[in-house]
């Protein structure tokens, strides 16, 4: 069975949406850093559920959509030195970033 990201209302999870602004020539490198960070560190942290890395068609944004079992798990990850190394590397590639935790309020399907 393949695990997938489930987006639904009423789940008591913390959803991180981090929007990175990046120069188009650095977008692929930032995507690679975030993907490597997820594989090497984030996915093994307690409370990690999923991460999805999105690259904008214009090359100027990268979005990390990640789910954690709760805010406390997300905050514990932020304090982890190995996670901090990856976050510092990603931040150095970006022109800016805006990480925020969200709750799913509405989902619509065809």
CSV table of C-alpha atoms in Angstrom, one decimal:
chain,number,residue,atom,x,y,z
A,1,UNK,CA,0.0,0.0,0.0
A,2,UNK,CA,1.3,3.4,-0.9
A,3,UNK,CA,0.9,6.2,1.6
A,4,UNK,CA,-0.6,9.4,0.4
A,5,UNK,CA,-1.3,12.8,1.8
A,6,UNK,CA,-4.9,13.0,3.1
A,7,UNK,CA,-6.4,16.5,3.1
A,8,UNK,CA,-9.7,16.6,5.1
A,9,UNK,CA,-11.4,18.8,7.6
A,10,UNK,CA,-11.8,17.7,11.2
A,11,UNK,CA,-8.3,16.1,11.5
A,12,UNK,CA,-6.3,17.3,14.5
A,13,UNK,CA,-3.1,17.7,12.6
A,14,UNK,CA,-0.7,20.6,12.0
A,15,UNK,CA,-0.3,21.5,8.3
A,16,UNK,CA,2.8,23.4,7.4
A,17,UNK,CA,2.7,25.5,4.3
A,18,UNK,CA,6.0,27.2,3.6
A,19,UNK,CA,6.2,29.4,0.6
A,20,UNK,CA,9.8,30.0,-0.6
A,21,UNK,CA,10.6,32.8,-3.0
A,22,UNK,CA,13.5,31.8,-5.2
A,23,UNK,CA,15.4,32.9,-8.3
A,24,UNK,CA,14.3,30.7,-11.2
A,25,UNK,CA,17.9,29.4,-11.7
A,26,UNK,CA,17.9,28.1,-8.1
A,27,UNK,CA,14.4,26.5,-8.0
A,28,UNK,CA,15.5,23.0,-8.9
A,29,UNK,CA,18.3,23.1,-6.4
A,30,UNK,CA,15.9,24.2,-3.6
A,31,UNK,CA,13.5,21.5,-4.6
A,32,UNK,CA,16.4,19.0,-4.3
A,33,UNK,CA,17.4,20.3,-0.9
A,34,UNK,CA,13.9,20.1,0.5
A,35,UNK,CA,13.4,16.6,-1.0
A,36,UNK,CA,16.7,15.4,0.5
A,37,UNK,CA,15.9,17.0,3.9
A,38,UNK,CA,12.5,15.1,3.9
A,39,UNK,CA,14.1,11.8,3.0
A,40,UNK,CA,17.2,12.1,5.3
A,41,UNK,CA,15.7,13.7,8.4
A,42,UNK,CA,12.0,14.9,8.5
A,43,UNK,CA,10.3,11.6,7.6
A,44,UNK,CA,12.0,9.9,10.6
A,45,UNK,CA,11.0,12.5,13.1
A,46,UNK,CA,8.2,11.6,15.5
A,47,UNK,CA,4.8,12.8,14.3
A,48,UNK,CA,5.8,13.3,10.7
A,49,UNK,CA,2.9,12.3,8.3
A,50,UNK,CA,3.8,13.6,4.9
A,51,UNK,CA,5.5,16.3,2.8
A,52,UNK,CA,4.8,17.5,-0.7
A,53,UNK,CA,7.2,19.9,-2.5
A,54,UNK,CA,5.7,22.0,-5.3
A,55,UNK,CA,7.6,24.1,-7.9
A,56,UNK,CA,5.8,27.0,-9.5
A,57,UNK,CA,5.6,27.1,-13.3
A,58,UNK,CA,7.3,30.5,-13.4
A,59,UNK,CA,10.3,29.2,-11.4
A,60,UNK,CA,9.9,31.8,-8.7
A,61,UNK,CA,8.3,29.8,-5.9
A,62,UNK,CA,8.7,26.5,-4.1
A,63,UNK,CA,6.0,25.4,-1.7
A,64,UNK,CA,6.4,22.8,1.0
A,65,UNK,CA,3.1,21.3,2.1
A,66,UNK,CA,3.8,19.1,5.1
A,67,UNK,CA,1.6,17.4,7.7
A,68,UNK,CA,2.5,16.6,11.3
A,69,UNK,CA,0.5,14.8,13.9
A,70,UNK,CA,0.4,18.0,16.0
A,71,UNK,CA,2.0,21.3,16.5
A,72,UNK,CA,4.2,19.9,19.3
A,73,UNK,CA,5.7,17.4,16.8
A,74,UNK,CA,6.4,20.2,14.4
A,75,UNK,CA,8.0,22.4,17.1
A,76,UNK,CA,10.2,19.4,18.3
A,77,UNK,CA,11.4,19.0,14.7
A,78,UNK,CA,12.4,22.7,14.6
A,79,UNK,CA,14.6,22.1,17.7
A,80,UNK,CA,16.4,19.2,16.1
A,81,UNK,CA,20.0,20.1,15.0
A,82,UNK,CA,19.9,17.9,11.9
A,83,UNK,CA,16.6,19.5,10.8
A,84,UNK,CA,18.1,22.9,11.5
A,85,UNK,CA,21.0,22.1,9.1
A,86,UNK,CA,18.6,21.3,6.3
A,87,UNK,CA,16.5,24.4,7.0
A,88,UNK,CA,19.6,26.6,7.0
A,89,UNK,CA,20.7,25.2,3.6
A,90,UNK,CA,17.2,25.7,2.1
A,91,UNK,CA,17.0,29.3,3.5
A,92,UNK,CA,20.4,30.1,1.9
A,93,UNK,CA,19.0,29.2,-1.5
A,94,UNK,CA,15.8,31.2,-1.1
A,95,UNK,CA,15.3,34.9,-1.5
A,96,UNK,CA,12.6,34.6,1.2
A,97,UNK,CA,10.3,32.1,2.9
A,98,UNK,CA,7.1,32.3,4.9
A,99,UNK,CA,6.4,29.1,7.0
A,100,UNK,CA,3.0,29.0,8.8
A,101,UNK,CA,0.9,26.3,10.4
A,102,UNK,CA,-2.7,25.9,9.1
A,103,UNK,CA,-5.9,23.9,9.8
A,104,UNK,CA,-7.9,22.5,6.9
A,105,UNK,CA,-11.2,24.4,6.9
A,106,UNK,CA,-12.8,23.3,3.6
A,107,UNK,CA,-12.2,20.5,1.0
A,108,UNK,CA,-14.0,20.2,-2.3
A,109,UNK,CA,-14.1,17.4,-4.9
A,110,UNK,CA,-15.7,16.9,-8.2
